[in-house]
Amino acid sequence: MRTQVGIIGAGPSGLLLSQLLHLQGIDSVVLERRTPGYVLGRIRAGVLEQGMVDLLNAAQAGERMNKEGLVHDGFEICFGDRRHRIDLKELTGGDTVMVYGQTEVTKDLMDAREALGGLVIYEAENVDIVDLDGETPKLTYRKDGVDHEIVCDYIAGCDGYHGISRRHIPENILKIHERVYPFGWLGVLSETRPASDELIYVNHWRGFALCSMRSTTRSRYYIQCAFDEDLEEWTDDRFWDELRARLPNSVAENMEIGPSIEKSIAPLRSFVAEPMRHGRLFLAGDAAHIVPPTGAKGLNLAASDIHYLSSALIGYYKQQRTDLMDGYSEKCLNRVWKAERFSWWMTTIMHRFPDQNSFDRGIQLAELDYLCGSQSAQASFAENYVGLPY
Ligand code: APR
Ligand code: PHB
């Protein structure tokens, strides 16, 4: 088989790229090692920046999001006995975020790909890249016991943190920057009315907590836990008790609880791989960088990468431009590092660190007190939360 752009991974990055290219008449094939059901079973973040919303609309995959997504003008930060609202709209001069789950984004992109007849090959085993140094790199894979090869002009590594693409950048070129945090997040999804109309981020001495949602009838909650916590030991009752112990009384007393429909533990990590391009291979999304979920930036960074990558490939195929491809890595990383900084900072001020001493706690509380008392600190916070420009 021959294609213009071979894409590894049918997460949000790979599907969005293939859809945007298709709409410009550029041919691609997506190879995914899992089944569609497995891909949709992964529950991840749910806050979309305006840039991502615009991109999904441009990809003709925004119809359901525009109907069912919840526009949020602000959220709350709680610490000690204080509750403070960050008014995103007011602080940014009109910007908001859209609460709409990554699972739904992925489903809409899958449907959009299918509607246009896009080729997405699921359950592709042993996906590999060969001849990356030549003019026509190839993707090889095995499906239903048969080996296949796709000859490509370019390859997009959209295969997430555990994918194979990044390994094709030679060790002497690839630089890895990493921080692993000494805790995880225990997340629960439940068919219950959200605790509040807006998200609530809580810094509590027992640990961080977050009240989020997927719709007006479905809630998503997180509590900070040990990174090696045993999920089996977290019954629903224990989870709800611990969550409520960390929330302001006014929220805890009135919230609806119910059986969990999903429960999982995620480690927290900051990770950047540079460069994001090697010859004809481009990395995008989680394949190149990870942020801790505190700032809700993971999916949004994947979207900005895909914006730059689709523009670069469209520039090449439509106008024979190579400058956008040449500038891809630098352009992405400039925005990535700023989101890394924001996510690291928000993680640092909101969590309880196991080795925290009274000085560290004092600094943390001063950060929060400063934030809640200063318009300019809040404006900077809001500017980052709604998303820096592309
Ligand atoms: N071959 C084929 N597919 C692969 C391989 C492989 N060797 N390795 C991984 N994949 C697939 C995974 O099964 C997954 O479906 O690549 C896809 C990568 O998707 P994501 O991990 O969702 O990454 P991305 O599309 O970049 O989306 C970024 O996901 O993790 C969140 O916070 C992150 O929200 C952000 C978003
Ligand atoms: C979520 O709804 O899953 C969510 C929201 C905000 C975050 C992280 C996760 O910062």
XYZ file of C-alpha atoms and ligand atoms in Angstrom:
436
model
C 0.000 0.000 0.000
C 1.101 3.597 -0.645
C 0.055 6.693 1.291
C 1.301 10.229 1.784
C 1.304 10.350 5.595
C 1.507 7.170 7.680
C 0.107 7.770 11.160
C 0.793 5.540 14.170
C -1.886 5.693 16.880
C -5.648 6.366 16.765
C -5.865 8.485 19.889
C -7.028 12.097 19.584
C -3.725 13.183 17.953
C -3.664 10.595 15.168
C -7.370 10.810 14.334
C -7.412 14.613 14.312
C -4.356 14.758 12.062
C -5.732 12.285 9.593
C -9.081 14.123 9.471
C -7.506 17.575 8.921
C -5.251 16.193 6.166
C -8.140 14.408 4.462
C -10.135 17.659 4.305
C -7.244 19.154 2.311
C -7.037 16.192 -0.042
C -3.966 14.648 1.618
C -3.988 10.890 1.960
C -3.144 9.091 5.212
C -3.483 5.709 6.904
C -3.794 5.331 10.677
C -2.450 2.195 12.390
C -3.756 1.439 15.882
C -2.758 -1.583 17.929
C -5.934 -1.705 20.054
C -9.631 -2.156 19.247
C -11.921 0.924 18.985
C -13.651 -0.243 22.188
C -10.379 -0.333 24.089
C -9.402 3.142 22.875
C -12.797 4.490 23.996
C -12.564 2.736 27.356
C -9.719 4.961 28.533
C -11.108 7.742 30.707
C -8.968 10.843 30.553
C -9.268 14.580 31.037
C -12.179 16.687 29.950
C -11.336 20.381 29.678
C -10.873 21.793 26.174
C -9.204 25.105 25.388
C -10.772 27.290 22.700
C -7.954 26.325 20.311
C -8.957 22.660 20.545
C -12.647 23.535 20.137
C -11.812 25.502 16.970
C -9.708 22.640 15.640
C -12.470 20.070 16.200
C -14.884 22.336 14.365
C -12.384 22.776 11.520
C -12.103 18.971 11.425
C -15.916 18.746 11.039
C -16.050 16.812 14.298
C -17.472 19.496 16.567
C -21.216 19.140 16.135
C -21.961 17.069 19.250
C -19.416 18.972 21.341
C -21.131 22.258 20.449
C -24.462 20.797 21.620
C -23.452 18.753 24.645
C -20.231 20.402 25.856
C -20.476 22.681 28.885
C -18.941 26.136 28.563
C -17.256 27.112 31.839
C -16.499 30.738 32.680
C -14.497 29.955 35.811
C -13.624 27.450 38.537
C -12.877 27.412 42.245
C -9.692 26.975 44.237
C -10.017 25.924 47.886
C -7.384 25.813 50.618
C -7.672 25.976 54.384
C -11.207 27.222 54.918
C -11.065 29.508 51.879
C -12.962 29.175 48.611
C -11.867 31.431 45.803
C -13.386 31.685 42.332
C -11.107 32.234 39.354
C -13.257 34.130 36.872
C -11.665 33.022 33.607
C -13.941 35.079 31.408
C -13.478 38.318 33.309
C -9.734 37.840 33.805
C -8.996 37.032 30.162
C -11.375 39.480 28.552
C -13.853 36.866 27.364
C -12.143 33.481 27.137
C -13.749 30.319 28.496
C -13.083 26.561 28.440
C -15.312 23.714 27.254
C -15.952 20.736 29.536
C -16.290 17.728 27.208
C -14.618 14.360 27.842
C -11.674 13.063 25.847
C -13.632 9.846 25.307
C -16.333 11.856 23.520
C -13.741 13.790 21.501
C -12.209 10.490 20.380
C -15.605 9.015 19.514
C -16.546 12.076 17.464
C -13.240 11.898 15.608
C -13.726 8.167 14.946
C -17.196 8.907 13.531
C -15.873 11.805 11.454
C -13.140 9.576 10.003
C -15.678 6.915 9.164
C -18.051 9.424 7.542
C -15.306 10.508 5.131
C -14.169 6.942 4.478
C -10.831 7.463 6.244
C -8.634 4.404 6.625
C -8.012 3.503 10.274
C -6.628 0.005 10.788
C -7.291 -1.300 14.303
C -5.587 -4.267 15.944
C -2.427 -3.683 13.909
C 0.291 -5.669 15.672
C 4.071 -5.137 15.713
C 3.853 -1.716 14.060
C 7.351 -0.578 13.113
C 9.095 2.088 11.032
C 11.690 1.054 8.457
C 13.901 3.004 6.015
C 13.446 6.197 7.989
C 16.658 7.544 6.466
C 15.453 7.025 2.887
C 13.063 9.024 0.653
C 10.149 6.696 1.353
C 9.974 5.436 4.925
C 7.670 2.477 5.502
C 5.294 1.350 8.192
C 5.215 -2.394 8.705
C 2.619 -4.272 10.763
C 0.856 -7.592 11.172
C -2.910 -7.971 11.003
C -4.860 -11.239 11.280
C -1.619 -13.180 10.925
C -0.576 -11.426 7.680
C 2.390 -9.016 7.351
C 1.803 -5.684 5.616
C 3.862 -2.693 4.500
C 2.771 0.887 3.820
C 5.104 3.104 1.797
C 4.877 6.729 3.007
C 6.291 10.188 2.334
C 6.133 11.135 6.002
C 5.363 9.414 9.289
C 3.492 10.901 12.238
C 4.216 9.252 15.588
C 0.945 9.816 17.459
C 1.319 6.649 19.516
C 1.349 8.090 23.019
C 3.887 7.801 25.799
C 4.341 4.009 25.435
C 4.531 4.045 21.637
C 7.402 2.975 19.403
C 7.927 6.160 17.354
C 10.066 8.076 19.813
C 12.598 5.205 19.870
C 13.335 5.840 16.197
C 15.062 9.101 17.031
C 18.715 8.120 17.584
C 19.870 8.147 21.199
C 22.606 10.690 20.542
C 20.003 13.156 19.192
C 17.025 12.578 21.497
C 17.020 14.504 24.766
C 14.618 13.520 27.534
C 13.575 15.861 30.346
C 11.550 14.310 33.126
C 10.090 14.741 36.589
C 8.134 12.032 38.360
C 5.932 13.192 41.251
C 5.762 11.189 44.493
C 1.987 10.602 44.299
C -0.826 9.609 41.942
C -4.454 10.505 41.284
C -7.257 8.105 42.082
C -10.137 8.947 39.733
C -13.792 7.935 39.924
C -16.523 8.399 37.331
C -20.106 8.207 38.591
C -23.606 8.737 37.281
C -24.297 11.481 39.815
C -25.099 15.193 39.701
C -21.815 17.190 39.841
C -20.962 18.619 43.271
C -20.986 22.134 41.813
C -21.678 23.880 38.495
C -17.965 24.567 38.136
C -14.754 22.603 38.752
C -13.329 22.753 42.271
C -9.588 22.275 42.883
C -8.747 21.646 46.545
C -5.459 21.877 48.419
C -6.159 20.021 51.685
C -3.694 18.798 54.293
C -4.943 15.236 53.611
C -4.039 15.730 49.941
C -5.313 17.283 46.719
C -8.893 16.760 45.511
C -10.714 17.757 42.322
C -14.425 17.861 41.524
C -14.988 17.736 37.783
C -17.747 16.506 35.509
C -18.612 15.046 32.143
C -22.184 16.343 31.923
C -24.925 17.656 34.201
C -25.616 14.083 35.325
C -22.146 12.552 35.309
C -19.324 13.476 37.692
C -15.598 12.906 37.632
C -13.677 13.158 40.899
C -10.031 12.749 41.806
C -8.096 12.489 45.037
C -4.348 12.489 45.484
C -3.100 9.047 46.579
C 0.213 7.240 46.987
C 1.748 6.367 43.593
C 1.855 2.665 44.507
C -1.660 2.548 45.961
C -3.604 -0.716 45.531
C -6.828 0.057 43.636
C -8.502 -3.005 45.188
C -8.337 -1.365 48.582
C -10.402 1.605 47.448
C -14.018 0.627 47.836
C -16.535 3.224 46.677
C -17.400 4.030 50.309
C -13.792 4.642 51.211
C -13.356 6.877 48.175
C -16.428 9.009 48.933
C -15.445 9.358 52.594
C -11.933 10.481 51.707
C -13.138 12.864 48.999
C -15.684 14.482 51.298
C -13.102 14.828 54.069
C -11.055 17.027 51.694
C -13.897 19.185 50.346
C -15.349 22.304 51.968
C -18.279 21.278 54.235
C -20.757 23.229 52.148
C -19.844 21.083 49.120
C -19.406 17.750 50.946
C -22.742 17.976 52.740
C -24.847 18.441 49.630
C -23.115 16.297 47.071
C -24.750 13.290 45.484
C -22.814 10.050 45.725
C -23.411 6.761 43.935
C -21.709 3.673 42.560
C -18.532 4.236 40.551
C -18.687 3.320 36.875
C -14.937 3.614 36.455
C -12.117 3.822 38.943
C -8.409 4.083 38.143
C -5.080 5.351 39.428
C -2.803 7.499 37.282
C 0.798 8.404 38.081
C 1.834 12.048 37.740
C 4.719 12.843 35.451
C 6.251 15.734 33.532
C 8.128 14.610 30.421
C 9.497 16.307 27.304
C 11.329 14.660 24.395
C 13.316 16.905 22.058
C 13.441 17.268 19.104
C 9.930 16.407 17.927
C 11.087 15.794 14.364
C 13.735 13.509 12.964
C 13.955 13.510 9.165
C 10.606 12.284 7.885
C 9.289 11.335 11.321
C 7.220 13.816 13.343
C 6.187 13.155 16.948
C 2.940 14.634 18.277
C 0.956 14.524 21.517
C 1.804 12.156 24.349
C 4.501 10.493 22.204
C 6.583 13.633 22.765
C 5.406 15.056 26.073
C 3.428 14.341 29.219
C 2.086 16.809 31.769
C 0.593 16.038 35.167
C -3.208 16.443 34.792
C -3.500 19.313 37.276
C -3.709 22.020 34.596
C -5.803 19.894 32.173
C -3.245 20.477 29.428
C -2.495 16.980 28.001
C -5.166 16.822 25.335
C -4.832 20.516 24.547
C -1.111 20.175 23.875
C -1.840 17.279 21.542
C -4.213 19.627 19.695
C -1.646 22.411 19.289
C 0.933 19.913 17.987
C -1.591 18.689 15.438
C -2.397 22.252 14.437
C 1.307 22.883 13.672
C 1.833 19.475 12.049
C -1.233 19.616 9.807
C -0.316 23.177 8.738
C 3.241 22.058 7.950
C 2.124 19.064 5.873
C -0.590 21.069 4.104
C 2.009 23.792 3.370
C 4.253 21.143 1.848
C 1.670 19.339 -0.277
C -0.235 22.457 -1.395
C 2.545 25.014 -1.805
C 5.772 22.973 -1.802
C 6.813 24.830 1.373
C 9.299 23.086 3.638
C 9.822 25.903 6.157
C 6.839 24.912 8.304
C 8.106 21.338 8.577
C 11.564 22.648 9.409
C 10.133 24.852 12.153
C 7.746 22.213 13.541
C 9.752 20.984 16.509
C 10.752 24.432 17.718
C 7.261 25.839 17.335
C 5.659 22.965 19.268
C 8.267 22.885 22.008
C 7.944 26.589 22.654
C 4.291 26.100 23.594
C 4.892 22.694 25.208
C 7.444 24.060 27.680
C 5.083 26.821 28.768
C 2.312 24.296 29.416
C 4.851 22.082 31.206
C 5.762 25.015 33.421
C 2.125 25.808 34.190
C 1.220 22.174 34.909
C 4.273 21.683 37.129
C 3.531 24.914 39.017
C -0.137 24.118 39.559
C 0.807 20.606 40.700
C 3.334 22.078 43.116
C 0.941 24.517 44.747
C -2.031 22.136 44.971
C -0.567 18.861 46.311
C 0.735 17.602 49.588
C 4.318 16.436 49.063
C 5.409 13.534 51.312
C 8.678 15.223 52.279
C 7.102 18.667 52.730
C 8.342 20.528 55.810
C 6.805 23.567 57.500
C 8.794 25.925 55.271
C 7.504 24.228 52.110
C 3.950 24.381 53.434
C 4.395 28.068 54.302
C 5.557 28.833 50.752
C 2.628 26.873 49.314
C 0.096 28.772 51.384
C 1.786 32.084 50.502
C 1.516 31.177 46.785
C -2.193 30.447 47.170
C -2.833 33.524 49.303
C -0.968 35.706 46.795
C -2.884 34.172 43.896
C -6.259 34.748 45.498
C -5.374 38.307 46.553
C -3.733 39.602 43.392
C -5.591 40.459 40.189
C -2.399 40.247 38.150
C -1.490 36.811 39.538
C -5.000 35.617 38.717
C -4.848 37.129 35.237
C -1.649 35.188 34.546
C -3.199 31.997 35.963
C -6.342 32.435 33.865
C -4.348 33.216 30.714
C -2.515 29.908 31.063
C -5.583 27.895 32.067
C -7.649 28.937 29.022
C -4.596 28.191 26.871
C -1.786 30.270 25.411
C -2.238 31.269 21.759
C -1.070 28.893 19.008
N 1.259 0.682 17.404
C 0.045 1.216 17.106
N -0.624 2.009 17.967
C -0.048 2.297 19.127
C 1.229 1.782 19.489
C 1.888 0.943 18.555
N 3.087 0.419 18.817
N 1.551 2.244 20.719
C 0.534 3.005 21.113
N -0.446 3.033 20.179
C -1.724 3.728 20.239
C -2.414 3.593 21.596
O -3.139 2.383 21.706
C -3.313 4.807 21.591
O -4.592 4.545 21.073
O -1.515 5.119 20.089
C -2.602 5.812 20.690
C -2.063 7.001 21.455
O -3.140 7.734 21.981
P -3.030 8.618 23.302
O -2.228 7.914 24.324
O -4.410 9.039 23.642
O -2.148 9.895 22.847
P -2.541 11.165 21.977
O -3.400 10.794 20.826
O -1.272 11.900 21.750
O -3.480 12.028 22.926
C -3.022 12.808 23.943
O -4.127 11.563 25.594
O -3.022 10.670 27.419
C -3.856 11.656 26.986
O -3.386 13.413 28.459
C -3.223 12.937 27.183
O -5.154 13.937 26.731
C -3.911 13.682 26.164
C -4.062 12.800 25.008
C -11.230 15.833 34.304
O -12.403 16.221 34.231
O -10.928 14.652 34.104
C -10.179 16.820 34.664
C -10.511 18.152 34.766
C -9.548 19.070 35.122
C -8.256 18.657 35.338
C -7.911 17.319 35.218
C -8.881 16.388 34.882
O -7.323 19.567 35.698
